[in-house]
Coordinates of C-alpha atoms (C1' of nucleotides) in Angstrom, one line a residue:
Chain A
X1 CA -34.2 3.8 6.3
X2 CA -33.0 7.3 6.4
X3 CA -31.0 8.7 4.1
X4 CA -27.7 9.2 6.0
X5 CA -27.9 5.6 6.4
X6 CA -29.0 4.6 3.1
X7 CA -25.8 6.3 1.8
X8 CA -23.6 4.5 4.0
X9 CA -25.0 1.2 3.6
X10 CA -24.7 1.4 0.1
X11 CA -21.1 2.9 0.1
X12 CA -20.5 -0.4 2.4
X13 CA -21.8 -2.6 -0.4
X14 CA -20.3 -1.0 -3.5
X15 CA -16.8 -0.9 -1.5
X16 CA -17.1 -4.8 -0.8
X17 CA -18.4 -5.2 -4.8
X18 CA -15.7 -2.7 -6.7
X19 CA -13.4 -2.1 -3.9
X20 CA -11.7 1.8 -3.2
X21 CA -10.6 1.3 -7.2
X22 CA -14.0 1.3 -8.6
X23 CA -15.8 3.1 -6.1
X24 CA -18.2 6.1 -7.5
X25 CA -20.6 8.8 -5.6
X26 CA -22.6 8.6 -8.9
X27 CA -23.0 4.5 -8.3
X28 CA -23.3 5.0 -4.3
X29 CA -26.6 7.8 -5.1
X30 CA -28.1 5.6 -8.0
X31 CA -28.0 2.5 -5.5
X32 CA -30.3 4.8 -3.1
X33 CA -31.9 6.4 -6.1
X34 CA -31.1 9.4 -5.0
X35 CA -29.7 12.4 -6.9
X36 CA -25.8 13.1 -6.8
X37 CA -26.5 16.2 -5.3
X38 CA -28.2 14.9 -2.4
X39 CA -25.3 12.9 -1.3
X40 CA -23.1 15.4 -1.3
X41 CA -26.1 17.4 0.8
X42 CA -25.4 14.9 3.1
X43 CA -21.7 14.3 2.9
X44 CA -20.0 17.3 1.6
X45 CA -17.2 15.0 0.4
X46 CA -16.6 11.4 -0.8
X47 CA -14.0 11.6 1.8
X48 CA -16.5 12.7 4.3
X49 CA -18.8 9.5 3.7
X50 CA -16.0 7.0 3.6
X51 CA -15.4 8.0 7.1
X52 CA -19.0 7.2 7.6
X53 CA -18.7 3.3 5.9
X54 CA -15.4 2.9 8.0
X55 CA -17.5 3.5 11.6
X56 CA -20.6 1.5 10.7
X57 CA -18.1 -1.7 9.2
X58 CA -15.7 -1.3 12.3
X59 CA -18.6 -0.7 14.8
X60 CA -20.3 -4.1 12.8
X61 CA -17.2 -6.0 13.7
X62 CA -16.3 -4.8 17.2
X63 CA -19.5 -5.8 18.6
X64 CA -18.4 -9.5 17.5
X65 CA -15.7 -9.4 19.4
X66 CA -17.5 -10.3 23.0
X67 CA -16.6 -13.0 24.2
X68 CA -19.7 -15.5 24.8
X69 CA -20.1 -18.9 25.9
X70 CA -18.9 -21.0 28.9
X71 CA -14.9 -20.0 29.9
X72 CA -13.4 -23.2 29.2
X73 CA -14.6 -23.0 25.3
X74 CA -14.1 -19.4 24.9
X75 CA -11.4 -19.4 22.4
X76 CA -12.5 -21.8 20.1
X77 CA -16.4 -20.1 20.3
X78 CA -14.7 -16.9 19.0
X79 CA -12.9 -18.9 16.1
X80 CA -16.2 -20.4 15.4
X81 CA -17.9 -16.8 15.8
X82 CA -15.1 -15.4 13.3
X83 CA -15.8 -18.1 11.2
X84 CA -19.9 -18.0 11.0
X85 CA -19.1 -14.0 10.9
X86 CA -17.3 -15.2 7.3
X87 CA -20.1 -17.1 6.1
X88 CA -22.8 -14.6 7.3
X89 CA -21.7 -11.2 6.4
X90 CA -18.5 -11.9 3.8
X91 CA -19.2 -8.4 2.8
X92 CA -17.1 -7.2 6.3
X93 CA -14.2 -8.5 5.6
X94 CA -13.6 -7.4 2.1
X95 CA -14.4 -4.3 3.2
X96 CA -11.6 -4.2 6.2
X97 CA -9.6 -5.7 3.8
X98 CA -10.1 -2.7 1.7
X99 CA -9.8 -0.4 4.3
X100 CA -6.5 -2.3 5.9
X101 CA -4.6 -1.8 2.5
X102 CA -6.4 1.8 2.6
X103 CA -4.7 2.6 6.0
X104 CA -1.2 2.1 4.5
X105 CA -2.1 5.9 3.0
X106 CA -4.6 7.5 5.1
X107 CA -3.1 8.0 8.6
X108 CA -7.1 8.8 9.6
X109 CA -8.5 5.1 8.9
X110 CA -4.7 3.5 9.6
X111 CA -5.0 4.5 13.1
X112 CA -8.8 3.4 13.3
X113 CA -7.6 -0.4 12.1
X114 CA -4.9 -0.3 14.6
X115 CA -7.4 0.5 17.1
X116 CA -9.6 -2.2 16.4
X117 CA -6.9 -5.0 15.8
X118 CA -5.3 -3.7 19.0
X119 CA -8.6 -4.8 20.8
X120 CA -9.4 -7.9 18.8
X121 CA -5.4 -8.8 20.3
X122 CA -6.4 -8.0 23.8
X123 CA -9.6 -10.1 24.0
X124 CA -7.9 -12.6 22.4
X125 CA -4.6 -12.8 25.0
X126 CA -7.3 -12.5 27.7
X127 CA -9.1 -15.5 25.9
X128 CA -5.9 -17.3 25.9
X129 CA -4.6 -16.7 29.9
X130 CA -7.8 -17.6 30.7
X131 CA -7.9 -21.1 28.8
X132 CA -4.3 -21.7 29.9
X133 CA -5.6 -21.5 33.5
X134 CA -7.9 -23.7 33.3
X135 CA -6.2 -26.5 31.5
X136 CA -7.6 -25.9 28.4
X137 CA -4.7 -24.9 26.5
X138 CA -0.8 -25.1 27.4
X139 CA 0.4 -22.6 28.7
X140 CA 1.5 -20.0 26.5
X141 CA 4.7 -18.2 27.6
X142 CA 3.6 -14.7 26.1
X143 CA -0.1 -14.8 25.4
X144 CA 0.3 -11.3 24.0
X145 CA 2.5 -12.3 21.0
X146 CA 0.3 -15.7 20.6
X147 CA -3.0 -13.8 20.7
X148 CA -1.2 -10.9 17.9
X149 CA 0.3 -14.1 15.7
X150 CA -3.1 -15.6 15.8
X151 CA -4.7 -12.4 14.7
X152 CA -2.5 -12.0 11.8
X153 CA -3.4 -15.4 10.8
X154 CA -7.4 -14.9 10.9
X155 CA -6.8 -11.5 8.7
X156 CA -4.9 -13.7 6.3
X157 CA -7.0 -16.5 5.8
X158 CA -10.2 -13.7 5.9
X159 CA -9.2 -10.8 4.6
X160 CA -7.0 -11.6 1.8
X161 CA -9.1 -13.0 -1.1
X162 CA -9.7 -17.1 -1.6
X163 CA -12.0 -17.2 -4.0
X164 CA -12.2 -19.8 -6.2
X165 CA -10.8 -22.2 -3.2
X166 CA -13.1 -25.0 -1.5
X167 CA -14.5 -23.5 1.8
X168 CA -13.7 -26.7 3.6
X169 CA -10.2 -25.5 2.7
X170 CA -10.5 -23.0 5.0
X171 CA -12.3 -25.1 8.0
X172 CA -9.2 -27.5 7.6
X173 CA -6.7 -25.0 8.1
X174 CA -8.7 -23.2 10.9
X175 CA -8.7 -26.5 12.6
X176 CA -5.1 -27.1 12.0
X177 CA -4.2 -23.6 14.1
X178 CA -6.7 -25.1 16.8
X179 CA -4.9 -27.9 17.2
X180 CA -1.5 -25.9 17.4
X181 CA -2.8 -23.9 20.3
X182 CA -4.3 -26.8 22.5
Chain B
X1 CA 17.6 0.2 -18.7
X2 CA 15.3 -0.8 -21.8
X3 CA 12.3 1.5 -22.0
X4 CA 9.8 -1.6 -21.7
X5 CA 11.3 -2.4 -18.5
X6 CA 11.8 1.2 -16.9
X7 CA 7.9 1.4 -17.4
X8 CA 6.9 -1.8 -15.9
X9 CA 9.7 -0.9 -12.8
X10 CA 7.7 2.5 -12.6
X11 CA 4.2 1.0 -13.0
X12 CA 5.6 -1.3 -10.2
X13 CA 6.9 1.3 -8.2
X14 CA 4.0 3.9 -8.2
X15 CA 1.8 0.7 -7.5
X16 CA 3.4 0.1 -4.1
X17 CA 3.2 3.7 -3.3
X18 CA -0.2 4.7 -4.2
X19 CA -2.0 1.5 -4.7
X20 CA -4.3 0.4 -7.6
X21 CA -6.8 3.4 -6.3
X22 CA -3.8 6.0 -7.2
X23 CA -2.1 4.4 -10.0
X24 CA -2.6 6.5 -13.2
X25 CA -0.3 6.3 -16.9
X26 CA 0.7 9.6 -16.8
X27 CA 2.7 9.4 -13.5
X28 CA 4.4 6.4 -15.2
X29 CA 5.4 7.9 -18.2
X30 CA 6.1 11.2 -16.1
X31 CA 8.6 8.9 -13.6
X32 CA 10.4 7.4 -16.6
X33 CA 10.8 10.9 -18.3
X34 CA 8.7 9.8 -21.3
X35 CA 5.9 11.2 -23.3
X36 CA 2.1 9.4 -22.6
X37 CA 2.1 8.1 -26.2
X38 CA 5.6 6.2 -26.0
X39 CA 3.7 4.7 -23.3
X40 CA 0.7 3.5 -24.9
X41 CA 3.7 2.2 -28.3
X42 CA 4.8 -0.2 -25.7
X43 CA 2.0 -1.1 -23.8
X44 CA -0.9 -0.3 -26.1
X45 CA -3.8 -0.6 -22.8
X46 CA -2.9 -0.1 -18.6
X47 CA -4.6 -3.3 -18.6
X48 CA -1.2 -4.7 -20.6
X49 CA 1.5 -2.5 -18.5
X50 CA -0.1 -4.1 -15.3
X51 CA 0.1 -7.7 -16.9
X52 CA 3.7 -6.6 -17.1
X53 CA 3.7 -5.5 -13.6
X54 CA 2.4 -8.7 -12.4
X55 CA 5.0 -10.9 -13.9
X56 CA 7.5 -9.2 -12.5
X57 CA 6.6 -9.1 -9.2
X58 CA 5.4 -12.9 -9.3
X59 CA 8.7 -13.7 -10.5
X60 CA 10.8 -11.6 -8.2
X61 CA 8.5 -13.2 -5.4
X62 CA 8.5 -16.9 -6.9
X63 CA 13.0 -16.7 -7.2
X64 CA 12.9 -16.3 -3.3
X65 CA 11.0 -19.7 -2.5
X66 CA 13.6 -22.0 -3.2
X67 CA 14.4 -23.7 -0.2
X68 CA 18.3 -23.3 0.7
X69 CA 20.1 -24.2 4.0
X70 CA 21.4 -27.0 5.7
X71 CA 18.0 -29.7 5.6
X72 CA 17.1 -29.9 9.1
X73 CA 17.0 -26.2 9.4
X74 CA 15.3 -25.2 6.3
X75 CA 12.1 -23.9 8.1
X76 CA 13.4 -22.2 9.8
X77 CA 15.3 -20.8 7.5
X78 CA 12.4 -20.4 4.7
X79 CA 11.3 -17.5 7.8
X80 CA 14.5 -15.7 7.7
X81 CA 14.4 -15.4 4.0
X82 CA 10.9 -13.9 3.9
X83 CA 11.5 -12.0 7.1
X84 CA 14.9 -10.6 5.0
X85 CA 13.0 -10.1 1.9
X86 CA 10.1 -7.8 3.9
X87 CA 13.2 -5.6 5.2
X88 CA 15.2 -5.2 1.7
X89 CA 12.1 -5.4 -0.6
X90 CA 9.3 -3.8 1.1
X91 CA 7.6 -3.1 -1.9
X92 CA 7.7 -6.1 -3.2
X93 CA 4.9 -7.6 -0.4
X94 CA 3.5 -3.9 -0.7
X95 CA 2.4 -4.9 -4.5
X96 CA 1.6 -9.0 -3.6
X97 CA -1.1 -7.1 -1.2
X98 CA -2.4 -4.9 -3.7
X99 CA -2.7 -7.8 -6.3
X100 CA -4.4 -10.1 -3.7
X101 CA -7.1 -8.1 -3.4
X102 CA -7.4 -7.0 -6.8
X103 CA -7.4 -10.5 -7.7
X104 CA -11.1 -10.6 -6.2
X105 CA -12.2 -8.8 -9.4
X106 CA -10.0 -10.0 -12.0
X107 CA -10.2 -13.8 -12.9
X108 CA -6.6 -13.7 -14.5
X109 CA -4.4 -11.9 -11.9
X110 CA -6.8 -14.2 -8.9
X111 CA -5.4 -17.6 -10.9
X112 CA -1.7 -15.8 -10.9
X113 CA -2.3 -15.1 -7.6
X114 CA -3.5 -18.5 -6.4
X115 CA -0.8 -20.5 -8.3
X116 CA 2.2 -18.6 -6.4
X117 CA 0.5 -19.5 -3.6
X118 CA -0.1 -23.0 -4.3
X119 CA 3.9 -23.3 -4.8
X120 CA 4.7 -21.3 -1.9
X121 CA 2.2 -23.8 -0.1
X122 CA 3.8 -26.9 -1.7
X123 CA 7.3 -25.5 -1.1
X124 CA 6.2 -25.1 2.6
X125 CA 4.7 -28.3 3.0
X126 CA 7.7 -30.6 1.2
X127 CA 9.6 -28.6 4.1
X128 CA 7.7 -29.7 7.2
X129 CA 7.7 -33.4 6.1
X130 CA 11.2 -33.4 5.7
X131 CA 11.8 -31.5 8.7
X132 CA 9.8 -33.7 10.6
X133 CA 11.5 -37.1 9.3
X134 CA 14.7 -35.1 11.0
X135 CA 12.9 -35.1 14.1
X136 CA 13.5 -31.1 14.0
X137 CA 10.0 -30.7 14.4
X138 CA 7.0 -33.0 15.8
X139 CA 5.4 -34.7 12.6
X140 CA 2.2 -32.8 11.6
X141 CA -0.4 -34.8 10.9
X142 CA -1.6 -32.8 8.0
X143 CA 1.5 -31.2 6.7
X144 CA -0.6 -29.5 3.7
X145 CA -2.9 -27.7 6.3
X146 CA -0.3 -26.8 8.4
X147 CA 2.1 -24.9 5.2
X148 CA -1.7 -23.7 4.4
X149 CA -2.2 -22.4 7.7
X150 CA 1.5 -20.8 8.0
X151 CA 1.3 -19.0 4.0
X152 CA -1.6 -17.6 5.4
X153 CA 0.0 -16.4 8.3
X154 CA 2.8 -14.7 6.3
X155 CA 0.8 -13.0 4.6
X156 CA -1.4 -11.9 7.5
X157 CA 1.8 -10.5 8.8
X158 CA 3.4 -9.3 5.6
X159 CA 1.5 -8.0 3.2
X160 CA -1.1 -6.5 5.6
X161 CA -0.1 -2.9 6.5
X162 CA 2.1 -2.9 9.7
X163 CA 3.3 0.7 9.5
X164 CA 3.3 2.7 12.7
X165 CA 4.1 -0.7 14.3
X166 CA 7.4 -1.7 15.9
X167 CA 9.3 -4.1 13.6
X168 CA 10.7 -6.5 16.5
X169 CA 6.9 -7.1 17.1
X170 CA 6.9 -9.0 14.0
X171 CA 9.7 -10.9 15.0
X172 CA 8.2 -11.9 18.1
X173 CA 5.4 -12.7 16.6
X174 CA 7.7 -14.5 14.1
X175 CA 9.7 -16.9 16.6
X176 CA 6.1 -17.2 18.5
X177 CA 4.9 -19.2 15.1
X178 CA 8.3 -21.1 15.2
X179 CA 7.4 -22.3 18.7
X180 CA 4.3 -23.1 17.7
X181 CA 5.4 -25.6 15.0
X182 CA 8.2 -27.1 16.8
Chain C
dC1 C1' 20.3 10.6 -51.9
dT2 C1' 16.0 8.7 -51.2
dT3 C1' 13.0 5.6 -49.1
dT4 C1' 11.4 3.0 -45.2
dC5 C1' 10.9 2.0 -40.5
dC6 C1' 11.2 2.8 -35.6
dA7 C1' 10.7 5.6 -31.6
dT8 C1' 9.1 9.7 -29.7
dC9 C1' 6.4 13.9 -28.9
dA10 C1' 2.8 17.8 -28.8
dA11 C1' -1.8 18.2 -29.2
dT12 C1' -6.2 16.6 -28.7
dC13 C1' -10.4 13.6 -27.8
dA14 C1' -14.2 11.5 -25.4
dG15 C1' -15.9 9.9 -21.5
dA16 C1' -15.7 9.7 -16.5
dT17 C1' -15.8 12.0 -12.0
dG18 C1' -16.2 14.8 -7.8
dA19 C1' -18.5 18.8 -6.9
dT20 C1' -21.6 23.1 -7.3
dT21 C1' -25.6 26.0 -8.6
dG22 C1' -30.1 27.6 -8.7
dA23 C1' -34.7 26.3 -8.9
dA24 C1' -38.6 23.4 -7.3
dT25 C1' -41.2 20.9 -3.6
dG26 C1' -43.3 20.2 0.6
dG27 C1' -43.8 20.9 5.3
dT28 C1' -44.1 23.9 9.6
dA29 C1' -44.6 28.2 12.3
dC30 C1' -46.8 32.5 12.8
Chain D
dG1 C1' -51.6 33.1 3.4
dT2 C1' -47.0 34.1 4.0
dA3 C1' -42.4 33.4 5.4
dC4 C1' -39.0 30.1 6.4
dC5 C1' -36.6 25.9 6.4
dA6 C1' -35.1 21.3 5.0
dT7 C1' -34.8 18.2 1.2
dT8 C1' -34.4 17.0 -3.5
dC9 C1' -33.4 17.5 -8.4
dA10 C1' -31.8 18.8 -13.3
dA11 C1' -28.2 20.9 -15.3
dT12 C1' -23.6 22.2 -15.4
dC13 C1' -18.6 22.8 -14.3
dA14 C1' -13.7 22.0 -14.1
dT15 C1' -10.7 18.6 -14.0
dC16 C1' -8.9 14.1 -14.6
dT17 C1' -7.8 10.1 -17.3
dG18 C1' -7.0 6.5 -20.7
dA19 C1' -6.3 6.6 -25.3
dT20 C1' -5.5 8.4 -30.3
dT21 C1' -3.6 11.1 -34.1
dG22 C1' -0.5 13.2 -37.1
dA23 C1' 4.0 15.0 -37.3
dT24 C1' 9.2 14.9 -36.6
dG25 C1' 13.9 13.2 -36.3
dG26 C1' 17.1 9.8 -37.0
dA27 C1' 18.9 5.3 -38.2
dA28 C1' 19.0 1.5 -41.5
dA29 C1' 18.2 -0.2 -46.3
dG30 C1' 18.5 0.2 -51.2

DNA sequence: CTTTCCATCAATCAGATGATTGAATGGTAC
DNA sequence: GTACCATTCAATCATCTGATTGATGGAAAG
């Protein structure tokens, strides 16, 4: 792998281990094995390569976001999708968990998380007309408000730590917001 | 104010605004007007101040569960007092973020953590059964998922960064999850 | 008045941390 | 072979950061 992305992948990692708190150029080099002053060859600043983690983890979950699958199931294949995404790669979301609560003071990455939850929302709503019209789901009087609801509810049940809690915890209460929505 | 308490107030206050990342003794000494060392007589590690911290904001959070209201319209009235608390306290949910996800490296804030949530979650739940023998709302079949589901929600929308974001979009989202259960 | 204890401070320490410097290494062009 | 360029490293810097030390002033105790 080459070095720029070396770096990044292992910035990526050690942010998901230590979070922003506990995060160190000296760790991110040693985890390449790579001499401190090589990463800053590369990245002039630690500022310079967190930009780098926050396009390859946002670029990682964007491309999850397709919808896929036949119309009528659409919404609940992207719950299942978000959920094998949390099983697969748990990694991502601590990470945009990191980065969310990082956006609160760092108007760079705050409007970058907006971005991507403002598209997550939109596929969603379009998800959701879509269903409705078809019978799938009731009709929701303002998909747009639904589909941001029920993305606020995926970052907190993902995002926000529940370690230590059974899994199936989660699958029960995923289900639950299912069955709200049909 | 009693020195012990100004410190744990200023630990708590720099916490909201610059985060675990930003969160250094001197400032706190500096914002109470009071030498590093007076710091360390009271609080001999930062380890203990933000013990200190922690109580107080679990406490502060925990004195606003208690259910008040006429019965029937407790729910909804369990929403308004959240949605009140995010406008007079923001810092409050500010610092219940930050010690979420710090609670996914530290075993003792993560059980603090988890048992305000567990009574937020019980709180929630005795709340839907009842409101539901009142007819206010259709019986949930699983009221436990269902207060699961919603905690997570609140937090989704509260202690996630919402800044640059119009507030009434939290409301809407906000009576949108009231339709939703009713 | 002297002794004792509490609270506070100035000064300082040791280790961590982001960043820089100057030299070595190896490859490519001429 | 020599000049040039990209890459890498050991060593070092300046600053930050949590924590400690020894001294000082004042109140309480005898």
């Amino acid at each position: 792998m080459e070095r720029q992305e070396a770096l990044v992948q292992a910035a990526y990692d050690l942010l998901a281990e230590r979070g922003f708190e506990g995060l160190r150029t000296r760790d991110i080099a040693a985890r390449v094995g790579v001499n401190i002053a090589t990463l800053h060859y590369y990245y002039p600043t630690k500022e310079k390569l967190i930009r780098g983690v926050v396009g390859y983890a946002m670029e990682r979950f964007r491309t999850t976001l397709q919808p896929a699958g036949s119309p009528g199931e659409q919404v609940r294949a992207h719950f299942a999708g978000i959920r094998r995404l949390a099983r697969t790669e748990p990694k991502l979301f601590v990470v945009m968990g990191e980065l969310a609560m990082r956006g609160r003071r760092d108007r760079a990455i705050a409007a970058i998380v907006r971005d991507v939850d403002n598209t997550w929302q939109k596929v969603l709503s379009a998800l959701l007309r879509q269903a409705a019209k078809e019978g799938a789901i009731a009709n929701p009087a303002k998909a747009d408000d639904l589909a941001a609801l029920i993305v606020a509810t995926l970052k907190g049940l993902f995002m926000l730590p529940t370690e230590g809690r059974d899994p199936k915890e989660v699958d029960r209460q995923l289900r639950a917001l299912e069955r709200l929505i049909a």
